[in-house]
C-alpha atoms as a PDB file:
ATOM      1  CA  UNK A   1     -14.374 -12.226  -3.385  1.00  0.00           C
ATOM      2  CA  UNK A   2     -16.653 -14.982  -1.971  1.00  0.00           C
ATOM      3  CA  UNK A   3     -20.580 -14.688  -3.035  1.00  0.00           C
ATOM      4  CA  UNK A   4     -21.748 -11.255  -2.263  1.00  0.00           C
ATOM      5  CA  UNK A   5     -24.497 -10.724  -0.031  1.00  0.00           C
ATOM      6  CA  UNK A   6     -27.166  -7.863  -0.266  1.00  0.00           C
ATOM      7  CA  UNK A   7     -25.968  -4.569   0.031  1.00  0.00           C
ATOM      8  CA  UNK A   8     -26.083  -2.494   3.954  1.00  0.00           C
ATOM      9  CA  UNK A   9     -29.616  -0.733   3.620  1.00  0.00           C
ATOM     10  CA  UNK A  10     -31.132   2.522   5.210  1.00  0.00           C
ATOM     11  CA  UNK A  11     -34.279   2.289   6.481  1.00  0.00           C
ATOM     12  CA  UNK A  12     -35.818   3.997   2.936  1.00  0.00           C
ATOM     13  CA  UNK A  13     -33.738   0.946   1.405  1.00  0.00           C
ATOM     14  CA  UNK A  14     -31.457   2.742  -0.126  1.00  0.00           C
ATOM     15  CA  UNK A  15     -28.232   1.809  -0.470  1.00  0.00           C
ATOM     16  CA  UNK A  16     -24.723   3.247   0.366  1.00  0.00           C
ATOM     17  CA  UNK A  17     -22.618   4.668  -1.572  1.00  0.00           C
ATOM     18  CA  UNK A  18     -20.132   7.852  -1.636  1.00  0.00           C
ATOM     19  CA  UNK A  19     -22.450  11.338  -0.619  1.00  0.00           C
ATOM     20  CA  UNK A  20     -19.088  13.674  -1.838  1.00  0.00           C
ATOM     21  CA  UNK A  21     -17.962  14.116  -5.051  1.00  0.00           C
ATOM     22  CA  UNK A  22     -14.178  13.213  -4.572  1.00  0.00           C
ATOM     23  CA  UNK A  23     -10.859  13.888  -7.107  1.00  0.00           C
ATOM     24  CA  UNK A  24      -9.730  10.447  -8.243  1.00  0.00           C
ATOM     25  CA  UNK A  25     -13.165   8.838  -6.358  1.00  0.00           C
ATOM     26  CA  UNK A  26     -13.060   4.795  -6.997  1.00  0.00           C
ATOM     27  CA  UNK A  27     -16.971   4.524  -7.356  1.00  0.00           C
ATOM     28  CA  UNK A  28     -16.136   3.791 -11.218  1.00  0.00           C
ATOM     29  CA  UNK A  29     -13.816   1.356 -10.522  1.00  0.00           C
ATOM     30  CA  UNK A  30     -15.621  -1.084  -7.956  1.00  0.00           C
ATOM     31  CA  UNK A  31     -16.320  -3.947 -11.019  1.00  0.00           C
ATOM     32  CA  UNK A  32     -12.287  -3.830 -11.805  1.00  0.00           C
ATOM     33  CA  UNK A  33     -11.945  -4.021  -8.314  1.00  0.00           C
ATOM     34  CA  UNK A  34     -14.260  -6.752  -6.838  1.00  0.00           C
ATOM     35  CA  UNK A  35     -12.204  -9.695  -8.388  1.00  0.00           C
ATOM     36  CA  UNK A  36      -8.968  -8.475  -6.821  1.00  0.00           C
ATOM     37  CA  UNK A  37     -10.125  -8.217  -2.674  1.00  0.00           C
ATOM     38  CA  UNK A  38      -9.570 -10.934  -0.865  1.00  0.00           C
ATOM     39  CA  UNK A  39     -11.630 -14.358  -1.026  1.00  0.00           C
ATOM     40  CA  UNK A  40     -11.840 -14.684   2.546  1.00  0.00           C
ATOM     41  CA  UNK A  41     -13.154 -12.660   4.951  1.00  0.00           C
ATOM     42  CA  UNK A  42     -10.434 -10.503   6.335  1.00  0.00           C
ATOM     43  CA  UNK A  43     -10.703  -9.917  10.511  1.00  0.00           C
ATOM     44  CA  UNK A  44     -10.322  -6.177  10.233  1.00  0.00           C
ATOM     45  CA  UNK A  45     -10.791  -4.127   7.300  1.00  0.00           C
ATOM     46  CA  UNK A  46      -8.307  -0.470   7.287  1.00  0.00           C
ATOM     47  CA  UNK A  47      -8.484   2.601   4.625  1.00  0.00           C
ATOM     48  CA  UNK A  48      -5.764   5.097   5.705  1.00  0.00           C
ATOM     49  CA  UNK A  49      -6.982   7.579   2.985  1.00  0.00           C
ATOM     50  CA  UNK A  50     -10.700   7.272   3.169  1.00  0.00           C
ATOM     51  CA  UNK A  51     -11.781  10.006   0.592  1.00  0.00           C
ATOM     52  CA  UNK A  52     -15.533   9.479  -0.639  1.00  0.00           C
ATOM     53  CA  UNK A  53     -15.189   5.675   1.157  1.00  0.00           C
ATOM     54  CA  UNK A  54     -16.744   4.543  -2.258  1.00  0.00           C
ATOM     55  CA  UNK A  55     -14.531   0.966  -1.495  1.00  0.00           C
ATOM     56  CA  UNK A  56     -15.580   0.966   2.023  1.00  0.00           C
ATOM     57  CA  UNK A  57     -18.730   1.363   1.203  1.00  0.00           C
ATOM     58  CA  UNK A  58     -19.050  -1.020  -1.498  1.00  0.00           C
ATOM     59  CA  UNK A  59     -17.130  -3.897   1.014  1.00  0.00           C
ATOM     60  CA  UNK A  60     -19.245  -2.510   4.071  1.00  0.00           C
ATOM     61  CA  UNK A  61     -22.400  -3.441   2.200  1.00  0.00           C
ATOM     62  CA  UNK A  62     -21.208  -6.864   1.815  1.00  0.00           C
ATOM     63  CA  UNK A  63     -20.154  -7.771   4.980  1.00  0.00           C
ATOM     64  CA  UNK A  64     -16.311  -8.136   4.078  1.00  0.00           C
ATOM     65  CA  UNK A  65     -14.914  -7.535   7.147  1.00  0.00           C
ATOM     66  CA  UNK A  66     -15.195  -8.253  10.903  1.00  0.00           C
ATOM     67  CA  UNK A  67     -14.642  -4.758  11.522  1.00  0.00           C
ATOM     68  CA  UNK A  68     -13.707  -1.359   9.600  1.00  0.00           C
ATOM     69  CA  UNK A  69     -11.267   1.684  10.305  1.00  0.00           C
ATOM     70  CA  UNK A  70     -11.517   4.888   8.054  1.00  0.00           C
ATOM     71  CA  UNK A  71      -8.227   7.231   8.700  1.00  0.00           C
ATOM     72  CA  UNK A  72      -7.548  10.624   6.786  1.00  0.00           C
ATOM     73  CA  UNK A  73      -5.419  13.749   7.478  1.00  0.00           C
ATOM     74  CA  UNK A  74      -7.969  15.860   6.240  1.00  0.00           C
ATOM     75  CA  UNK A  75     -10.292  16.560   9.812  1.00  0.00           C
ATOM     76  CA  UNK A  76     -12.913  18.767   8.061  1.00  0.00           C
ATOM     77  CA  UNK A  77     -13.534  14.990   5.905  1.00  0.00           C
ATOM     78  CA  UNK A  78     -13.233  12.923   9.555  1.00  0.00           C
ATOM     79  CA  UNK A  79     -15.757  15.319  11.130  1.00  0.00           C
ATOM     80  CA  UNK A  80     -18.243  14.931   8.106  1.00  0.00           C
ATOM     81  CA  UNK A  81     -18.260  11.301   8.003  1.00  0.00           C
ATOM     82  CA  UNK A  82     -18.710  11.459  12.340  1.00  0.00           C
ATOM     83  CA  UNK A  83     -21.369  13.986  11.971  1.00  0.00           C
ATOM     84  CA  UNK A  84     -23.502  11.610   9.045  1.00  0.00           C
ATOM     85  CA  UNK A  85     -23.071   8.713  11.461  1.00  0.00           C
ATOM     86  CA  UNK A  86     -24.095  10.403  14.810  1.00  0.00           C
ATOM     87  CA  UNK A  87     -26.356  13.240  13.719  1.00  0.00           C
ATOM     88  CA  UNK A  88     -27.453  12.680  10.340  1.00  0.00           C
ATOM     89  CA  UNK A  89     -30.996  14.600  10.974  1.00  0.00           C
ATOM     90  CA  UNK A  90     -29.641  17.702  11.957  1.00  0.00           C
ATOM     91  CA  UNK A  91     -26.910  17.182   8.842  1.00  0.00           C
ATOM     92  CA  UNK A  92     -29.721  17.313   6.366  1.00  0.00           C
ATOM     93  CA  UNK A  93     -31.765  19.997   8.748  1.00  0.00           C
ATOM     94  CA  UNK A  94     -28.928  22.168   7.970  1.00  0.00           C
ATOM     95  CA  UNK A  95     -27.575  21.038   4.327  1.00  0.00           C
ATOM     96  CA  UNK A  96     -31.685  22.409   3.568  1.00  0.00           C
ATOM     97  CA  UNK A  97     -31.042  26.033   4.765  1.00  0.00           C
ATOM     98  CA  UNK A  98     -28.012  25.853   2.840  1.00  0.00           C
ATOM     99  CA  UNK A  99     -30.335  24.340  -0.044  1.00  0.00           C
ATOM    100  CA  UNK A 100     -32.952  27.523   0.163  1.00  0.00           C
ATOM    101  CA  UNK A 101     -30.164  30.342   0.927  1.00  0.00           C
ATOM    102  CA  UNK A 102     -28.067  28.522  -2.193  1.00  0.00           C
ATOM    103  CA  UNK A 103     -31.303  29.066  -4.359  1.00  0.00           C
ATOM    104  CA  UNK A 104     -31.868  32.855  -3.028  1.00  0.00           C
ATOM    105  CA  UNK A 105     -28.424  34.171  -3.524  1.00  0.00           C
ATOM    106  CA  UNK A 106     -25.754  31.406  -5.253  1.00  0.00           C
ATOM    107  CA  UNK A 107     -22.473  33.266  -5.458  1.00  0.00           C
ATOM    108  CA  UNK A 108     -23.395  35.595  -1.898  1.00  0.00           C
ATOM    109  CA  UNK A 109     -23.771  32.271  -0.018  1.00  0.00           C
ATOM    110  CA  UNK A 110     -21.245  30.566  -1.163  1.00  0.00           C
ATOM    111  CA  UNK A 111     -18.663  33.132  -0.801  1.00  0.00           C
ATOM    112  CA  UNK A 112     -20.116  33.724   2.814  1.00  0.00           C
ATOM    113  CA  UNK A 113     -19.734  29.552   3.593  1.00  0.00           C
ATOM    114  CA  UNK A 114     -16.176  29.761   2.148  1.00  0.00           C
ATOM    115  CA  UNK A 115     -15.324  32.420   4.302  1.00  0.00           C
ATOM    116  CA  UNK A 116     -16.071  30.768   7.653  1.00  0.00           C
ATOM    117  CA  UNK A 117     -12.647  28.936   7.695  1.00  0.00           C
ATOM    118  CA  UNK A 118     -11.180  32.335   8.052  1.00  0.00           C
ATOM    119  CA  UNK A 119     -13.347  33.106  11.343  1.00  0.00           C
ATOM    120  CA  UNK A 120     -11.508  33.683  14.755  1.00  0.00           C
ATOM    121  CA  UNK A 121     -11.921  30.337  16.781  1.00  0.00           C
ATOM    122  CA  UNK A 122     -12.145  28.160  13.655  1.00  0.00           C
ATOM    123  CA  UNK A 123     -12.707  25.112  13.365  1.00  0.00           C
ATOM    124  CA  UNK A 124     -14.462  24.974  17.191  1.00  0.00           C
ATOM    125  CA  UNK A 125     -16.252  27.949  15.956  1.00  0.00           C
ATOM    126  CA  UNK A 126     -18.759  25.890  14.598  1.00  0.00           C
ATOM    127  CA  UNK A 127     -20.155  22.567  15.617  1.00  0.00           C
ATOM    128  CA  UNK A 128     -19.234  19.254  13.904  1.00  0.00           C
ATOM    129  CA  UNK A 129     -23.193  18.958  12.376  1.00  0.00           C
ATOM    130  CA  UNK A 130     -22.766  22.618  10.838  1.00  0.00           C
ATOM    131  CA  UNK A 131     -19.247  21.758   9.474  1.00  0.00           C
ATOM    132  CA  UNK A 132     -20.394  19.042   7.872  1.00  0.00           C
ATOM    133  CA  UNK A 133     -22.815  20.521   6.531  1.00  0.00           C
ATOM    134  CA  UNK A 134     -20.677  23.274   5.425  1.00  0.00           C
ATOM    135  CA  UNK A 135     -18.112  21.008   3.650  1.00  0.00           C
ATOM    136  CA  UNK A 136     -21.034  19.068   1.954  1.00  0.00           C
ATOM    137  CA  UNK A 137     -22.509  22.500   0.917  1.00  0.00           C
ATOM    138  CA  UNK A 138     -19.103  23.677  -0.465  1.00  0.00           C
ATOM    139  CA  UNK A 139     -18.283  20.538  -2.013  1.00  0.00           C
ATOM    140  CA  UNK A 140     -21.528  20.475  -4.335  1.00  0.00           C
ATOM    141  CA  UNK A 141     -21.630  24.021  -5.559  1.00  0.00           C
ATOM    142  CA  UNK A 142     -17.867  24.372  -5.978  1.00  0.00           C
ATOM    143  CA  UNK A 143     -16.098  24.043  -9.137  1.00  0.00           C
ATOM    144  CA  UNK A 144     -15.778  20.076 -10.243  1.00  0.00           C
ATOM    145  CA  UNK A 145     -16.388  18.624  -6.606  1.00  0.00           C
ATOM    146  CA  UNK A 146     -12.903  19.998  -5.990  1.00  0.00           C
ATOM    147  CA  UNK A 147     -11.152  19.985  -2.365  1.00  0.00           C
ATOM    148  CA  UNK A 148      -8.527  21.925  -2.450  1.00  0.00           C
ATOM    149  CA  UNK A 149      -7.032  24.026   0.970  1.00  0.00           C
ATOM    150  CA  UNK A 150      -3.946  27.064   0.257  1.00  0.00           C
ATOM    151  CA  UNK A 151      -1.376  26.373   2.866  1.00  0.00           C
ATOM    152  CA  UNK A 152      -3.434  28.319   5.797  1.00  0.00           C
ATOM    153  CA  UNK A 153      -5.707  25.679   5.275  1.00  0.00           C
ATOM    154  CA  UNK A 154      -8.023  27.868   3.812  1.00  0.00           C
ATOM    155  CA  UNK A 155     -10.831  26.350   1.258  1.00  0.00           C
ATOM    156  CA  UNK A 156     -10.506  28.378  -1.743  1.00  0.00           C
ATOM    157  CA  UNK A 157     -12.127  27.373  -4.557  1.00  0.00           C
ATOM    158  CA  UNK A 158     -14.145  28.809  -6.808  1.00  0.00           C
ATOM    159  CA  UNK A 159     -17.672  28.183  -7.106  1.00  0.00           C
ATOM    160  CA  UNK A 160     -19.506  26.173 -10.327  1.00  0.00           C
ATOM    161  CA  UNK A 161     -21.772  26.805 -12.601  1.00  0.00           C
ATOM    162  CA  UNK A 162     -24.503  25.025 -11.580  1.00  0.00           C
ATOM    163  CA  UNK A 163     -28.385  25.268 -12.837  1.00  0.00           C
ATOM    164  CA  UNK A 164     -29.255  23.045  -9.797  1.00  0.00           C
ATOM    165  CA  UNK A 165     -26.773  21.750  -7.575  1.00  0.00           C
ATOM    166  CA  UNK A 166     -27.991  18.540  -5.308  1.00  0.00           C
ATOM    167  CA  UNK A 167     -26.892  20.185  -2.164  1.00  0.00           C
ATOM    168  CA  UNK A 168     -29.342  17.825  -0.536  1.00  0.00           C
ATOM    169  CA  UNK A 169     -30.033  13.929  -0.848  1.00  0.00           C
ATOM    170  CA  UNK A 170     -30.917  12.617   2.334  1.00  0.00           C
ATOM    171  CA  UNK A 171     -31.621   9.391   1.112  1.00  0.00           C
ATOM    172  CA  UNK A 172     -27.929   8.958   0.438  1.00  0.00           C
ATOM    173  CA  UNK A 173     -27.189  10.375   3.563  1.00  0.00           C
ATOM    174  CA  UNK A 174     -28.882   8.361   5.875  1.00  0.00           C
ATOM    175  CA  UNK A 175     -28.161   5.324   4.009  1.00  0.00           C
ATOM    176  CA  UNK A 176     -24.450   6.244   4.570  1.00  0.00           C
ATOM    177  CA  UNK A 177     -24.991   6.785   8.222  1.00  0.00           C
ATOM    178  CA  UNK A 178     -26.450   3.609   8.655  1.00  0.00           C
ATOM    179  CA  UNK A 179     -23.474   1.651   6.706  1.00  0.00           C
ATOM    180  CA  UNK A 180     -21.058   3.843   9.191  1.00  0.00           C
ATOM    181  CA  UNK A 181     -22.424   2.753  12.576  1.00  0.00           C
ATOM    182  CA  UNK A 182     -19.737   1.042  14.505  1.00  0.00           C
ATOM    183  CA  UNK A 183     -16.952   2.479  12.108  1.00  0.00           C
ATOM    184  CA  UNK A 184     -13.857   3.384  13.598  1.00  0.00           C
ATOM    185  CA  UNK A 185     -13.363   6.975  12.248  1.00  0.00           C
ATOM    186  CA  UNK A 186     -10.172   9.388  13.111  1.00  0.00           C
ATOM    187  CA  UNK A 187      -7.573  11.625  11.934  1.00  0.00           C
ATOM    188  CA  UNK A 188      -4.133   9.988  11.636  1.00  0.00           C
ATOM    189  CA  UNK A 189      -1.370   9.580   9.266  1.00  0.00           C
ATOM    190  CA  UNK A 190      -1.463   6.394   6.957  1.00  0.00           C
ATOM    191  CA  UNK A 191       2.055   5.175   8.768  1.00  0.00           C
ATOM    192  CA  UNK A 192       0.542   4.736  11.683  1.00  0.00           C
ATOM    193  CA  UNK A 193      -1.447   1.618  10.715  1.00  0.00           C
ATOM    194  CA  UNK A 194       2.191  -0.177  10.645  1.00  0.00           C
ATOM    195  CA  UNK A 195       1.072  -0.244  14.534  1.00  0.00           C
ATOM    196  CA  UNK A 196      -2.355  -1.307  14.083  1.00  0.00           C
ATOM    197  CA  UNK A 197      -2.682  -3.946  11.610  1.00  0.00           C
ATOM    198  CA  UNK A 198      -2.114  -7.908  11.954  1.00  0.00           C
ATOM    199  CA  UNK A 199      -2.476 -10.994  10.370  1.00  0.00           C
ATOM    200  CA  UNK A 200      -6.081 -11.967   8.768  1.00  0.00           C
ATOM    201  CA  UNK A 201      -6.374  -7.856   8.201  1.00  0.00           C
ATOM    202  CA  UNK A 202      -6.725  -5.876   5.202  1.00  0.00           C
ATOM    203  CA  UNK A 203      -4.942  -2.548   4.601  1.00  0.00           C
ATOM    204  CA  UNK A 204      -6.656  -0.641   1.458  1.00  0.00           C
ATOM    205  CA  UNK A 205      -4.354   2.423   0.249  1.00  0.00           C
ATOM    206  CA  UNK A 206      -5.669   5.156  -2.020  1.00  0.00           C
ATOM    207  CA  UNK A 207      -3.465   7.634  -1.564  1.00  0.00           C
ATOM    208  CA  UNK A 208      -3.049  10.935  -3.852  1.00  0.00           C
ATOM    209  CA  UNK A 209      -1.612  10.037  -6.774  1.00  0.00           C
ATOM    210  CA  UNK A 210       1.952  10.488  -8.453  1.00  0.00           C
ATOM    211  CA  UNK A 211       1.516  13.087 -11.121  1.00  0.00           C
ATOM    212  CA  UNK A 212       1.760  12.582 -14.788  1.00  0.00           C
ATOM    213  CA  UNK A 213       3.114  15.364 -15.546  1.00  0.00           C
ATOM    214  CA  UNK A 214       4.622  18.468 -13.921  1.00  0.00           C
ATOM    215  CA  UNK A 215       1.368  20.196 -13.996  1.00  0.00           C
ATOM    216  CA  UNK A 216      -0.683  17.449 -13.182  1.00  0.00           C
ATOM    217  CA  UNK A 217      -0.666  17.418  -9.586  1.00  0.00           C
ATOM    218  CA  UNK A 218      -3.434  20.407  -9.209  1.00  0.00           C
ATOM    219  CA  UNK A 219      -4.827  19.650  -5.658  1.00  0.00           C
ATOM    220  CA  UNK A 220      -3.875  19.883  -1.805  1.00  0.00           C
ATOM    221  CA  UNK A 221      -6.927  18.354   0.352  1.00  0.00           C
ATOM    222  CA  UNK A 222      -4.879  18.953   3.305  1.00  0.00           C
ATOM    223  CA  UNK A 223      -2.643  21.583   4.186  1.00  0.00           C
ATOM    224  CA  UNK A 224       0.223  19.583   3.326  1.00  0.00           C
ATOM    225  CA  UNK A 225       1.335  18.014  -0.197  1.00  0.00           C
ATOM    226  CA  UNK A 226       1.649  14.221  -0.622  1.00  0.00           C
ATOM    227  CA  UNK A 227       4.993  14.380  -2.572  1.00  0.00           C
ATOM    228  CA  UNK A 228       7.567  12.121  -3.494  1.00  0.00           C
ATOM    229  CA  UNK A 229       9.475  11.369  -0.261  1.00  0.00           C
ATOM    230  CA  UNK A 230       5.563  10.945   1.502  1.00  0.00           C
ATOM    231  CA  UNK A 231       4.987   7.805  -2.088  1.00  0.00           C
ATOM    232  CA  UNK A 232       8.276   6.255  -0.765  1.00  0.00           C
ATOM    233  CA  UNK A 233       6.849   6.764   2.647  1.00  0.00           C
ATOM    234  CA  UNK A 234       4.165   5.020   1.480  1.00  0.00           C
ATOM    235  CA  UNK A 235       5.974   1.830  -0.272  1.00  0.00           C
ATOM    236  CA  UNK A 236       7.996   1.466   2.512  1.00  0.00           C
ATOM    237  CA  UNK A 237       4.678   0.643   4.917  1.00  0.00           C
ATOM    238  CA  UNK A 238       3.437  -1.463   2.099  1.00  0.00           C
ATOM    239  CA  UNK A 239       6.349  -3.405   2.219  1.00  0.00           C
ATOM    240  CA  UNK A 240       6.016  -3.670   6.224  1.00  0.00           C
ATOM    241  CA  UNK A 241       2.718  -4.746   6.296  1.00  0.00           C
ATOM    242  CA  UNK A 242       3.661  -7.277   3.931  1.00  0.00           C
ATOM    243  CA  UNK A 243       6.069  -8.325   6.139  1.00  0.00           C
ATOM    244  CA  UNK A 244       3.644  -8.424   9.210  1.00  0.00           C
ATOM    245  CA  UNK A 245       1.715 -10.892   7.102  1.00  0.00           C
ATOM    246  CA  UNK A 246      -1.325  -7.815   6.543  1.00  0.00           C
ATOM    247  CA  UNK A 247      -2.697  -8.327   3.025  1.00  0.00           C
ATOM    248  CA  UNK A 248      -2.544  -5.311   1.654  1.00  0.00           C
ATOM    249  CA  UNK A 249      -3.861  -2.998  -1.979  1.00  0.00           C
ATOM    250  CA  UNK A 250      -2.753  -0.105  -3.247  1.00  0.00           C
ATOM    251  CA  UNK A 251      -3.878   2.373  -5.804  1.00  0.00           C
ATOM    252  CA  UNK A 252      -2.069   5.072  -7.993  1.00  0.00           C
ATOM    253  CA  UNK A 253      -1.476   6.140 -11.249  1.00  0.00           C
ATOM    254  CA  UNK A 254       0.257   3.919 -14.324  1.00  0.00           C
ATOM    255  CA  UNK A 255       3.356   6.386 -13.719  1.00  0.00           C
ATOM    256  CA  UNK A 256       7.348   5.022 -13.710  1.00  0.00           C
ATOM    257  CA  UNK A 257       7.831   6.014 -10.121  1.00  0.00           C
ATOM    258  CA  UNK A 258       5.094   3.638  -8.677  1.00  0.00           C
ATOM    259  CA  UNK A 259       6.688   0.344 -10.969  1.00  0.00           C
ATOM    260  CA  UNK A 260       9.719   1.328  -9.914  1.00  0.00           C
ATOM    261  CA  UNK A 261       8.578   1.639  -5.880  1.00  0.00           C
ATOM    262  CA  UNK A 262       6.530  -1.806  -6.354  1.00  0.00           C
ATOM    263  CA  UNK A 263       8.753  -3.804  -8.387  1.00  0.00           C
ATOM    264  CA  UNK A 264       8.525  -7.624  -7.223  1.00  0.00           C
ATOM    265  CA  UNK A 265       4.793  -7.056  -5.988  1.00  0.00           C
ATOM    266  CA  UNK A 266       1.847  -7.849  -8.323  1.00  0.00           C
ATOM    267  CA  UNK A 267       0.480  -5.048 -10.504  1.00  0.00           C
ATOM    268  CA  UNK A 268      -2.553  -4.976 -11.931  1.00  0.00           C
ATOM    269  CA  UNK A 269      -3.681  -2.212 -14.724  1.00  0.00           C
ATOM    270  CA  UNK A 270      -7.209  -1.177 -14.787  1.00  0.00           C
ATOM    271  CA  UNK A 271      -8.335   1.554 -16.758  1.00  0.00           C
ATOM    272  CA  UNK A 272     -10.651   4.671 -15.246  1.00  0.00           C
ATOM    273  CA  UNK A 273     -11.921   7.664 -16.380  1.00  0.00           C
ATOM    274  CA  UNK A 274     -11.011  11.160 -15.016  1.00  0.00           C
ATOM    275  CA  UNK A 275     -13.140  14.336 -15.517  1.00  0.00           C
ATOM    276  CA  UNK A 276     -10.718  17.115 -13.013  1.00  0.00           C
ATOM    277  CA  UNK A 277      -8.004  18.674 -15.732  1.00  0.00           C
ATOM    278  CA  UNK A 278      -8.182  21.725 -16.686  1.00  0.00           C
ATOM    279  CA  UNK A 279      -7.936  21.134 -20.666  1.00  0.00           C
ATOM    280  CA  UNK A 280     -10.886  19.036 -22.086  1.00  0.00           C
ATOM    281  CA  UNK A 281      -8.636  17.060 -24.156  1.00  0.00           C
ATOM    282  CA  UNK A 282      -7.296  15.298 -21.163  1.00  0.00           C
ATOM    283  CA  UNK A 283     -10.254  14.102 -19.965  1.00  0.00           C
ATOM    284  CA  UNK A 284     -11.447  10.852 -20.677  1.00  0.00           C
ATOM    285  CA  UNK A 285     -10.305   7.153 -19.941  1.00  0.00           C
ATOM    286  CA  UNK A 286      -6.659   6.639 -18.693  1.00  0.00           C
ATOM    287  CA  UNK A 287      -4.549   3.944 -17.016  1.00  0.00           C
ATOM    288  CA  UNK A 288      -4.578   3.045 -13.507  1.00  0.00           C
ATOM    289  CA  UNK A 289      -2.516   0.779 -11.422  1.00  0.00           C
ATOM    290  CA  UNK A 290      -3.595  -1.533  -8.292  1.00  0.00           C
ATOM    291  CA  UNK A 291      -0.766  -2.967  -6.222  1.00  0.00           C
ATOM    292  CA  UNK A 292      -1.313  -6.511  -4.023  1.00  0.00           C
ATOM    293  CA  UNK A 293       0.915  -8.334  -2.206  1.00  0.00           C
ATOM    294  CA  UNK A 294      -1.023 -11.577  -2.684  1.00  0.00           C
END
């Protein structure tokens, strides 16, 4: 990249960064990252698969682009990073009766929150402020950070074992909303950027990764699975945008199926560390690929 400027501030002058704990986050990868975005400054700036937006957030606070676009299937995700932008007080109003009714009665709370997905009317049962502050709540006392929906669309899982769980940092919160003011946020499908990108853009891709193994693949964030046909999916808009003159970067794991989908683009290996598996053993640093087309 060119010579980074100071980082987007809040008004506290704190600054952004991710406010979820997300599988396969990037915020530990941003230093193995920075020499690979492009040099110039791109006119738009797209994530199709924004998860915690640790890389938008790390470009937004920079001043990369001219503009940026944050897509994701996963609407309970949109609505929380539209709620932090437009009503980031009543966010952290709510995220502190969580805090108190967390601290009278954990497990009763939290199985009460869970439940709410199950409620007649849902999602419009509840206003986007409250959801968000729902999915932040759930996402900071569950086990691991983990978002996981059954195929109802139902969040279920289990809560952690937490001493004292920072269901609240509003600090980080408002410093987000500030960074997402003027952010383009919706719900759409990562193909449909084929449509939206041009020239002088940037397309960043993080999508869920291609398992390891059989087993490794433990998550669903959405009611659908990202499987194998939905990677090729995936190559084949990488190879479009390419096309379209877009530059584009991709993430995923150091697995045979993503060299073989990106053969004849440039692959870079960068190495990460990964705490969600459910032996110990596995945990710890692993390989990573990033794909470019320039």
């Amino acid at each position: 990249m060119g010579v980074p400027v100071p980082e987007r501030l809040a008004d506290d002058g704190m600054a952004a960064g991710p406010f979820l704990k997300w599988a396969g986050g990037k915020s530990q990868l941003l230093a193995q990252y920075a020499p690979l975005f492009p040099a110039e400054r791109p006119a738009r700036y797209f994530e199709p698969f924004v998860g915690s937006g640790a890389v938008f957030f790390y470009l937004r606070g920079r001043d990369f682009a001219g503009s940026y676009t944050l897509w994701d299937v996963n609407a309970e995700l949109i609505n929380v990073y539209r709620a932090v932008r437009d009503e980031v007080e009543a966010v952290i109003a709510l995220l502190a009766a969580h805090r108190d009714a967390h601290a009278a009665d954990g497990r009763g709370h939290y199985a009460a929150v869970r439940a709410l997905d199950r409620q007649p009317g849902w999602p419009e049962s509840l206003p986007p402020a409250a959801r968000a502050a729902r999915m932040i709540y759930l996402n900071k006392t569950c086990y691991n950070g983990l978002w996981r929906v059954n195929s109802r669309g139902h969040f279920n899982v289990p809560p952690g074992r937490y001493r004292n769980p920072p269901i609240l940092d509003a600090g980080r919160l408002r410093a987000a909303a500030a960074a997402l003011q003027g952010v383009d946020l919706a719900v759409r499908d990562f193909r449909t950027v084929v449509d939206e990108a041009r020239p002088g853009d940037f397309v960043y891709f993080d999508p869920p990764y291609v398992p390891l193994s059989p087993t490794a693949s433990f998550t669903s964030y959405a009611r659908e699975d990202f499987g194998e046909s939905d990677q090729r999916a995936l190559a084949d808009v990488f190879r479009t945008l390419d096309r379209q003159g877009v530059r584009v970067m991709l993430s995923n794991a150091d697995a045979p199926l993503v060299h073989e989908l990106y053969r004849g683009f440039r692959i870079e290996i960068v190495q990460a560390r990964r705490a969600i598996n459910s032996r110990a053993a596995r945990r710890g640093p692993i390989s990573e690929v990033v794909v470019l087309n320039a």
